[in-house]
Amino acid sequence: MKGKVYLIGAGPGDPGLITLKAVEALKHADTVVFDRLINPDILKWASPQAEFIDVGKFPKNHPVPQSKINHILYKKALEGKNVARLKGGDPFVFGRGGEEALYLRQNQIPFEIICGVTSAVAVPAYAGIPVTHRYAASSVHIITGHEKDGGSSIDFEALAKLEGTLVFLMGIKNLDNITNSLIKYGKSPDTPAAVIMKGTTPGQKTAVGTLSNIDDKVRQAGIKNPAVIVIGQVVNLRDELSWYEKGELFGKRILFLGTDFSDEPTPTRDLPFYELKQEGAEVIICPTLKISSQLENVKGFVNEIADYDILIFTSKNGVNAFISCMKENRIDARHLAGKQIWAIGEKTGGELSKAHIYPDVVPKVYTSKALLSCIEKEHFGKSAAVITSDIGGAELIAGLENCGIKAKKITAYKNEPNFEIKEELLKKIRDGIDAAVFTSPSSFDFMRKILNDDMASFKNVKIAAIGPVTKAALEKAGQTVDIMPQEYTLEGLSRAILAYYI
């Protein structure tokens, strides 16, 4: 049975501009075929089990020619797979979607077009430029700025006579020819013009001028592909309507090196760092820790759970390992009858609540010291299991035993250096970062191991620590901690970073 090909427009870059229909198709795709300009975050909606094929093409450099892309779509569909063909912007706006659709139809492969938000409209909008306006432009004309080799087919004489907005896509290398040709055929040299690079993303940069000087303005600003060119009176509205680049943190690059963070492609209000992204910051997720559950240890603990009066969870990772073990062994909440459940921090308690296990003790401050302060006389002589990581729990267990509670460590998961992100981490650092965020001493220690103790790149970087334990570890290693929240959570950390820069 043949599969189906979905020709999907992924939008101009901001993951929030992809459609619900596109997300649904991605989630159920067996194969994802994607282009160069696709925001990598969008790929997170696809199943991890999907096959990913990068057919990215650069101007003058086509590692995967269009004919081969067509054949890939055909071949995968013949294998019975649902194929998500992910293209920037809209597949039918200079995206060769029409060519691919015709090829599929000629070869009797079912397909569906899922429209996307075109950069021709969205990128100017993010720069504060409406492509139409009642008093400035009653029409908009979208033109390719990157034509086939062998001469131009663009009628610049006709374009020069139009009063509407002209939007050129993929034309940065031909900008000089575009502006000179329009002037040659009668367009006023004083016609407003703008060029927007990496529109709708935190890397957005805009140059504004006129037909006579926009080429120089673009060179001075260092603007390169991908970029959108806008020509017309609507450009003058940017001074009043610019909004995206006005964010308090616009241009800031914040490197998050911890775990325990749900990095959704489209941030929602209940996720950490939402406010930072809303203010224009680029939040880069690069966890230096790799978490691996130790389910055999947890299974052994569950079999001996009758020996404990108190179960103490120190993190969401421990909760997840415990719940996974219960599900795998078909154990329900009856197994926990008579047990006290303690959790360090509201997030850990919230993760337990998802499994309908409601903790008896949750300190307001996310520290072992705060949990120990909750111990009362009635707990003396009890036995406790501390469900934690291979490198955690020492301070808590010592404190419990000093309070007369017999404690045993249950290693539910291991923290290991995430060496797989080394190249990505080095690239992000080379590109420049403004702040590095650490959520535990191990997130810092493992980063040093990954970088072979080369901390030179962090010389002018602001350091944020989630709490006093992490702060102390960083300072012991010779780092200056610039930001630490009053509330030791990711949300508190996000607010502290925002307050620091504002």
Coordinates of C-alpha atoms in Angstrom, one line a residue:
M1 CA 0.0 0.0 0.0
K2 CA 1.3 3.4 -0.9
G3 CA 2.0 6.0 1.7
K4 CA 1.1 9.7 1.4
V5 CA 3.3 12.8 1.0
Y6 CA 2.4 16.0 2.9
L7 CA 4.0 19.1 1.4
I8 CA 4.1 21.2 4.5
G9 CA 4.9 24.9 4.9
A10 CA 6.9 25.4 8.1
G11 CA 6.6 29.1 8.2
P12 CA 9.4 31.7 8.2
G13 CA 11.3 30.7 11.3
D14 CA 9.4 31.3 14.4
P15 CA 8.1 27.9 15.5
G16 CA 4.9 29.5 16.7
L17 CA 3.9 30.4 13.2
I18 CA 3.6 26.8 12.0
T19 CA 0.0 25.6 11.6
L20 CA -1.8 23.0 13.8
K21 CA -2.4 20.9 10.7
A22 CA 1.3 20.9 10.0
V23 CA 2.1 19.8 13.5
E24 CA -0.4 17.0 13.3
A25 CA 1.1 15.7 10.1
L26 CA 4.6 15.9 11.6
K27 CA 3.6 13.9 14.6
H28 CA 2.4 11.0 12.5
A29 CA 5.1 11.1 9.8
D30 CA 7.3 8.0 9.2
T31 CA 9.8 10.1 7.2
V32 CA 10.6 13.8 7.5
V33 CA 12.4 15.4 4.5
F34 CA 13.4 18.9 5.4
D35 CA 15.2 22.0 3.9
R36 CA 18.1 24.1 5.1
L37 CA 16.1 27.0 6.4
I38 CA 13.8 25.0 8.7
N39 CA 14.1 26.0 12.3
P40 CA 15.5 22.8 14.0
D41 CA 13.0 23.3 16.9
I42 CA 10.2 22.4 14.5
L43 CA 11.6 18.9 14.0
K44 CA 10.9 18.3 17.7
W45 CA 7.3 17.8 16.8
A46 CA 8.1 14.7 14.8
S47 CA 8.4 11.3 16.4
P48 CA 11.9 10.4 17.5
Q49 CA 11.4 7.1 15.7
A50 CA 10.9 8.9 12.4
E51 CA 13.5 8.9 9.6
F52 CA 15.0 12.3 9.1
I53 CA 16.4 13.3 5.7
D54 CA 18.2 16.6 5.3
V55 CA 18.0 17.8 1.7
G56 CA 19.2 21.4 2.5
K57 CA 20.4 23.4 -0.3
F58 CA 22.6 26.5 -0.4
P59 CA 22.8 29.1 -3.2
K60 CA 25.2 27.8 -5.9
N61 CA 25.7 24.6 -3.8
H62 CA 23.0 21.9 -4.2
P63 CA 24.1 18.8 -2.3
V64 CA 20.7 17.2 -3.0
P65 CA 19.4 18.2 -6.5
Q66 CA 15.7 18.7 -7.0
S67 CA 15.4 15.6 -9.1
K68 CA 16.8 13.5 -6.3
I69 CA 14.4 15.1 -3.8
N70 CA 11.5 14.2 -6.0
H71 CA 12.7 10.6 -6.2
I72 CA 13.2 10.4 -2.4
L73 CA 9.5 11.4 -1.9
Y74 CA 8.4 8.9 -4.5
K75 CA 10.5 6.1 -3.1
K76 CA 9.5 6.6 0.5
A77 CA 5.8 6.8 -0.4
L78 CA 6.2 3.5 -2.4
E79 CA 7.5 1.9 0.8
G80 CA 4.1 2.7 2.4
K81 CA 5.5 5.5 4.5
N82 CA 3.7 8.8 5.4
V83 CA 6.2 11.5 4.3
A84 CA 6.4 15.0 5.7
R85 CA 8.1 17.2 3.2
L86 CA 8.9 20.2 5.3
K87 CA 9.6 23.5 3.4
G88 CA 10.3 27.0 4.7
G89 CA 7.5 29.5 4.4
D90 CA 4.7 28.2 2.1
P91 CA 5.4 25.3 -0.3
F92 CA 3.7 27.1 -3.2
V93 CA 5.5 30.5 -2.8
F94 CA 8.9 30.0 -4.5
G95 CA 9.3 26.7 -2.6
R96 CA 9.2 24.3 -5.6
G97 CA 6.2 22.7 -4.0
G98 CA 4.4 22.9 -7.3
E99 CA 7.2 20.9 -9.0
E100 CA 7.1 18.3 -6.3
A101 CA 3.3 18.0 -6.4
L102 CA 3.3 17.6 -10.2
Y103 CA 6.0 14.9 -10.0
L104 CA 4.0 13.0 -7.4
R105 CA 0.8 13.3 -9.4
Q106 CA 2.6 12.0 -12.5
N107 CA 3.8 9.0 -10.5
Q108 CA 0.4 8.4 -8.9
I109 CA 1.5 9.1 -5.4
P110 CA -1.1 10.6 -3.1
F111 CA -0.2 14.0 -1.7
E112 CA -1.7 16.9 0.4
I113 CA -0.7 20.5 0.5
I114 CA -0.5 22.0 4.0
C115 CA -0.1 25.8 3.6
G116 CA 2.4 27.8 5.6
V117 CA 2.9 31.4 6.6
T118 CA 5.0 32.9 3.9
S119 CA 8.1 35.0 4.8
A120 CA 6.9 37.6 2.2
V121 CA 4.3 38.7 4.7
A122 CA 5.5 37.5 8.1
V123 CA 9.1 38.8 8.0
P124 CA 8.1 42.4 7.1
A125 CA 5.4 42.2 9.8
Y126 CA 8.0 41.2 12.4
A127 CA 10.0 44.2 11.3
G128 CA 7.0 46.5 11.8
I129 CA 6.3 46.8 8.1
P130 CA 2.8 46.0 6.9
V131 CA 3.0 44.9 3.2
T132 CA -0.3 46.7 2.5
H133 CA -1.8 49.8 4.2
R134 CA -4.9 51.8 3.3
Y135 CA -2.9 55.0 2.8
A136 CA 0.4 53.7 1.6
A137 CA -0.1 50.6 -0.6
S138 CA -3.2 48.9 -1.9
S139 CA -1.3 46.0 -3.5
V140 CA 1.6 43.7 -2.8
H141 CA 3.8 42.0 -5.4
I142 CA 6.0 39.0 -4.4
I143 CA 9.0 38.5 -6.7
T144 CA 11.8 35.9 -6.7
G145 CA 15.2 37.6 -6.3
H146 CA 17.0 34.4 -7.2
E147 CA 16.3 33.3 -10.7
K148 CA 17.5 30.4 -12.9
D149 CA 21.0 30.8 -14.5
G150 CA 20.9 32.3 -17.9
G151 CA 19.4 35.7 -17.5
S152 CA 16.6 37.5 -15.9
S153 CA 12.9 37.0 -16.7
I154 CA 11.8 39.8 -14.3
D155 CA 10.1 42.7 -16.0
F156 CA 11.6 45.5 -14.1
E157 CA 10.1 48.1 -16.4
A158 CA 6.6 46.9 -15.3
L159 CA 7.5 46.7 -11.7
A160 CA 8.9 50.2 -11.6
K161 CA 5.5 51.6 -12.6
L162 CA 3.6 49.8 -9.8
E163 CA 2.5 51.8 -6.8
G164 CA 2.2 48.8 -4.5
T165 CA 4.7 47.1 -2.2
L166 CA 7.4 45.0 -3.9
V167 CA 8.7 42.1 -1.9
F168 CA 11.7 40.2 -3.2
L169 CA 12.6 36.8 -1.7
M170 CA 16.0 35.2 -1.9
G171 CA 17.4 38.3 -3.5
I172 CA 20.2 39.5 -1.3
K173 CA 23.0 38.6 -3.8
N174 CA 21.1 40.4 -6.5
L175 CA 20.2 43.5 -4.4
D176 CA 22.4 45.9 -6.4
N177 CA 20.9 44.7 -9.7
I178 CA 17.3 44.9 -8.3
T179 CA 17.6 48.5 -7.0
N180 CA 19.5 49.7 -10.1
S181 CA 17.1 48.1 -12.5
L182 CA 14.1 49.7 -10.7
I183 CA 15.8 53.1 -10.8
K184 CA 16.7 52.7 -14.4
Y185 CA 13.1 52.1 -15.4
G186 CA 11.8 55.1 -13.5
K187 CA 11.4 54.2 -9.8
S188 CA 12.4 57.1 -7.7
P189 CA 15.8 56.6 -6.0
D190 CA 14.2 58.0 -2.8
T191 CA 11.7 55.1 -2.6
P192 CA 11.9 53.6 0.9
A193 CA 13.5 50.2 1.1
A194 CA 14.2 47.7 3.8
V195 CA 16.1 44.4 4.0
I196 CA 15.3 42.0 6.9
M197 CA 17.7 39.1 7.8
K198 CA 16.6 36.0 9.7
G199 CA 13.2 37.5 10.1
T200 CA 10.8 36.2 12.9
T201 CA 13.8 34.7 14.8
P202 CA 16.0 36.1 17.6
G203 CA 18.7 36.7 15.0
Q204 CA 16.5 39.2 13.1
K205 CA 18.4 42.3 11.8
T206 CA 16.9 45.1 9.7
A207 CA 18.5 47.7 7.4
V208 CA 16.4 50.6 6.2
G209 CA 17.2 53.2 3.5
T210 CA 16.2 54.0 0.0
L211 CA 16.6 52.5 -3.4
S212 CA 19.7 54.6 -3.9
N213 CA 21.5 53.6 -0.7
I214 CA 20.0 50.3 0.6
D215 CA 22.8 48.3 -0.9
D216 CA 25.4 50.2 1.2
K217 CA 23.2 50.0 4.3
V218 CA 23.0 46.3 4.0
R219 CA 26.7 45.9 3.7
Q220 CA 27.3 48.1 6.7
A221 CA 24.9 46.1 8.8
G222 CA 26.4 42.8 7.8
I223 CA 23.1 41.5 6.5
K224 CA 23.3 38.2 4.6
N225 CA 21.0 35.4 3.5
P226 CA 18.3 34.5 4.4
A227 CA 16.8 37.9 3.9
V228 CA 13.6 39.6 2.6
I229 CA 13.7 42.8 0.6
V230 CA 10.8 45.2 0.9
I231 CA 10.4 48.3 -1.4
G232 CA 7.6 50.9 -1.1
Q233 CA 6.1 53.6 1.1
V234 CA 5.0 51.0 3.8
V235 CA 8.7 50.9 4.9
N236 CA 8.1 54.4 6.5
L237 CA 5.7 52.8 9.0
R238 CA 8.5 50.8 10.6
D239 CA 9.4 53.7 13.0
E240 CA 5.9 53.6 14.4
L241 CA 5.1 49.9 14.2
S242 CA 8.4 48.1 15.0
W243 CA 7.6 45.7 17.9
Y244 CA 9.7 42.5 17.7
E245 CA 13.1 44.2 17.9
K246 CA 11.9 46.4 20.8
G247 CA 12.0 43.5 23.3
E248 CA 14.1 44.3 26.4
L249 CA 16.3 41.2 25.8
F250 CA 16.3 41.3 22.0
G251 CA 19.6 40.1 20.8
K252 CA 20.6 38.4 24.1
R253 CA 21.7 34.8 23.8
I254 CA 21.1 32.7 26.9
L255 CA 22.7 29.3 27.1
F256 CA 20.8 26.8 29.3
L257 CA 23.1 24.0 30.4
G258 CA 20.9 22.0 32.8
T259 CA 18.2 19.4 32.6
D260 CA 14.7 19.2 34.1
F261 CA 13.4 21.4 31.3
S262 CA 10.6 20.7 28.9
D263 CA 11.8 22.5 25.7
E264 CA 8.6 22.8 23.7
P265 CA 9.0 24.1 20.2
T266 CA 6.3 26.7 20.9
P267 CA 6.8 28.1 24.4
T268 CA 3.6 28.4 26.5
R269 CA 3.0 30.7 29.4
D270 CA 3.4 27.9 32.0
L271 CA 6.9 26.9 30.7
P272 CA 10.1 28.3 32.2
F273 CA 11.9 31.0 30.2
Y274 CA 8.6 32.0 28.4
E275 CA 9.0 35.6 29.5
L276 CA 12.6 35.7 28.3
K277 CA 11.6 34.5 24.9
Q278 CA 8.7 37.0 24.8
E279 CA 11.2 39.8 25.5
G280 CA 13.3 38.7 22.5
A281 CA 16.0 36.6 24.1
E282 CA 17.2 33.5 22.3
V283 CA 17.2 30.6 24.8
I284 CA 19.6 27.9 23.7
I285 CA 19.0 24.5 25.3
C286 CA 22.3 22.5 25.5
P287 CA 22.1 20.1 28.5
T288 CA 25.5 19.0 29.8
L289 CA 23.9 16.2 31.7
K290 CA 22.5 13.0 30.3
I291 CA 20.0 11.2 32.5
S292 CA 19.8 7.4 32.4
S293 CA 17.2 5.6 34.6
Q294 CA 18.4 2.8 36.8
L295 CA 15.2 0.8 36.8
E296 CA 16.7 -2.4 38.2
N297 CA 17.7 -0.5 41.3
V298 CA 14.2 1.0 41.6
K299 CA 12.6 -2.4 41.1
G300 CA 14.7 -3.8 43.9
F301 CA 13.6 -0.9 46.1
V302 CA 9.9 -1.5 45.2
N303 CA 10.2 -5.1 46.2
E304 CA 11.5 -4.0 49.6
I305 CA 9.2 -1.0 50.0
A306 CA 7.6 -2.5 53.1
D307 CA 10.9 -1.8 55.0
Y308 CA 10.4 2.0 54.7
D309 CA 8.2 4.5 56.4
I310 CA 9.1 7.5 54.4
L311 CA 9.8 7.8 50.7
I312 CA 11.8 11.0 49.8
F313 CA 12.0 12.2 46.2
T314 CA 14.7 14.8 45.4
S315 CA 13.8 15.5 41.7
K316 CA 11.4 14.9 38.8
N317 CA 13.9 12.4 37.4
G318 CA 13.6 10.2 40.5
V319 CA 9.9 10.4 40.3
N320 CA 9.8 9.5 36.6
A321 CA 12.1 6.5 37.2
F322 CA 9.9 5.4 40.1
I323 CA 6.6 5.8 38.1
S324 CA 8.1 4.0 35.1
C325 CA 9.0 1.0 37.3
M326 CA 5.5 0.9 38.8
K327 CA 4.0 0.9 35.4
E328 CA 6.3 -1.7 34.0
N329 CA 5.6 -4.0 36.9
R330 CA 1.9 -3.2 37.1
I331 CA 2.1 -1.8 40.6
D332 CA -0.4 0.7 41.7
A333 CA -0.8 3.2 44.6
R334 CA -2.0 0.4 47.0
H335 CA 1.6 -0.5 47.3
L336 CA 2.3 2.8 49.0
A337 CA -0.4 2.4 51.7
G338 CA 0.8 3.8 55.0
K339 CA 3.9 5.5 53.5
Q340 CA 4.8 9.1 54.0
I341 CA 5.8 10.8 50.7
W342 CA 8.2 13.7 50.9
A343 CA 9.4 15.8 47.9
I344 CA 12.0 18.5 47.6
G345 CA 10.4 21.3 45.7
E346 CA 7.1 22.0 44.1
K347 CA 8.1 20.7 40.7
T348 CA 9.0 17.3 42.2
G349 CA 5.7 17.3 44.1
G350 CA 3.9 18.3 40.9
E351 CA 5.4 15.3 39.1
L352 CA 4.2 13.0 41.8
S353 CA 0.7 14.5 41.6
K354 CA 0.5 13.6 37.9
A355 CA 0.6 10.0 39.0
H356 CA -2.0 10.7 41.7
I357 CA 0.6 10.5 44.5
Y358 CA 0.3 13.5 46.7
P359 CA 3.3 14.3 48.9
D360 CA 2.8 14.9 52.6
V361 CA 5.8 17.2 52.9
V362 CA 7.0 19.7 50.4
P363 CA 9.3 22.5 51.6
K364 CA 8.8 25.9 50.1
V365 CA 12.5 26.2 49.4
Y366 CA 14.0 23.8 46.9
T367 CA 16.9 22.5 49.2
S368 CA 17.8 19.5 51.3
K369 CA 18.2 21.9 54.2
A370 CA 14.7 23.1 53.9
L371 CA 13.3 19.6 53.9
L372 CA 15.3 18.7 57.0
S373 CA 13.7 21.6 58.8
C374 CA 10.3 20.0 58.3
I375 CA 11.3 16.9 60.4
E376 CA 9.3 16.6 63.6
K377 CA 9.6 14.4 66.7
E378 CA 7.1 11.9 65.3
H379 CA 9.5 11.1 62.5
F380 CA 12.3 10.0 64.9
G381 CA 13.1 6.3 64.6
K382 CA 11.5 6.0 61.2
S383 CA 13.2 4.6 58.2
A384 CA 13.5 6.5 54.9
A385 CA 14.4 5.8 51.3
V386 CA 16.0 8.7 49.5
I387 CA 15.2 8.3 45.8
T388 CA 17.9 10.3 44.0
S389 CA 20.8 10.3 41.5
D390 CA 24.1 8.5 41.7
I391 CA 25.8 11.7 42.7
G392 CA 23.1 13.1 45.0
G393 CA 21.7 12.6 48.4
A394 CA 24.8 12.6 50.6
E395 CA 23.9 15.9 52.5
L396 CA 20.3 14.9 52.9
I397 CA 21.0 11.4 54.2
A398 CA 23.6 12.7 56.7
G399 CA 21.0 15.2 57.9
L400 CA 18.3 12.6 58.2
E401 CA 20.5 10.3 60.3
N402 CA 21.4 13.2 62.6
C403 CA 17.7 13.6 63.2
G404 CA 17.3 10.0 64.2
I405 CA 15.9 8.7 60.9
K406 CA 17.5 5.7 59.4
A407 CA 18.1 6.5 55.7
K408 CA 19.1 4.6 52.6
K409 CA 20.0 5.9 49.2
I410 CA 18.2 4.5 46.2
T411 CA 20.0 5.3 43.0
A412 CA 17.1 5.8 40.6
Y413 CA 19.0 7.5 37.8
K414 CA 22.6 8.4 36.8
N415 CA 23.9 11.8 35.8
E416 CA 26.6 11.5 33.1
P417 CA 28.4 14.1 31.0
N418 CA 26.5 14.6 27.7
F419 CA 29.5 14.4 25.4
E420 CA 27.1 14.1 22.4
I421 CA 26.5 17.8 22.5
K422 CA 30.2 18.8 22.5
E423 CA 30.2 20.1 18.9
E424 CA 26.9 21.9 19.3
L425 CA 28.0 23.5 22.6
L426 CA 31.3 24.7 21.1
K427 CA 29.5 26.2 18.1
K428 CA 27.0 28.0 20.4
I429 CA 29.9 29.4 22.5
R430 CA 31.8 30.5 19.4
D431 CA 28.7 32.2 18.0
G432 CA 28.7 34.2 21.3
I433 CA 26.5 34.0 24.4
D434 CA 25.5 36.6 26.9
A435 CA 24.6 34.4 29.9
A436 CA 25.1 30.8 30.9
V437 CA 22.5 29.2 33.2
F438 CA 23.4 26.3 35.6
T439 CA 20.8 24.4 37.5
S440 CA 23.1 22.1 39.6
P441 CA 26.8 21.7 40.4
S442 CA 26.9 18.8 38.1
S443 CA 25.6 20.8 35.1
F444 CA 28.8 23.0 35.6
D445 CA 31.2 20.1 36.4
F446 CA 30.1 18.1 33.3
M447 CA 30.4 21.2 31.1
R448 CA 34.0 21.5 32.2
K449 CA 34.6 17.8 31.4
I450 CA 33.0 18.3 27.9
L451 CA 35.1 21.4 27.3
N452 CA 38.3 19.9 28.8
D453 CA 38.3 22.7 31.4
D454 CA 38.6 25.3 28.7
M455 CA 36.7 28.1 30.3
A456 CA 38.3 31.0 28.3
S457 CA 35.2 31.5 26.2
F458 CA 33.2 32.3 29.4
K459 CA 35.4 35.2 30.4
N460 CA 32.8 37.9 29.5
V461 CA 29.7 35.7 30.0
K462 CA 27.2 36.4 32.8
I463 CA 26.7 33.4 35.1
A464 CA 23.3 32.4 36.5
A465 CA 22.9 29.8 39.2
I466 CA 19.5 28.3 40.3
G467 CA 20.3 28.3 44.0
P468 CA 23.0 28.6 46.8
V469 CA 24.3 25.1 46.4
T470 CA 25.0 25.6 42.7
K471 CA 26.3 29.1 43.4
A472 CA 28.8 27.8 46.0
A473 CA 30.1 25.1 43.6
L474 CA 30.6 27.7 40.8
E475 CA 32.4 30.1 43.2
K476 CA 34.6 27.3 44.5
A477 CA 35.7 26.7 40.9
G478 CA 36.6 30.4 40.5
Q479 CA 33.5 31.6 38.7
T480 CA 31.6 34.8 39.6
V481 CA 27.9 34.3 39.9
D482 CA 26.0 37.3 38.6
I483 CA 22.4 36.1 38.9
M484 CA 20.7 33.9 41.6
P485 CA 16.9 33.9 42.2
Q486 CA 15.2 34.2 45.6
E487 CA 13.0 31.3 44.5
Y488 CA 15.2 28.3 43.5
T489 CA 13.2 27.2 40.6
L490 CA 13.4 27.6 36.8
E491 CA 10.6 30.2 36.9
G492 CA 12.4 32.1 39.6
L493 CA 15.6 31.9 37.7
S494 CA 13.8 33.2 34.6
R495 CA 12.5 36.2 36.5
A496 CA 15.9 36.9 38.0
I497 CA 17.5 37.0 34.6
L498 CA 14.9 39.3 33.2
A499 CA 15.2 41.6 36.2
Y500 CA 19.0 41.6 35.8
Y501 CA 18.9 42.9 32.3
I502 CA 15.9 45.3 32.7

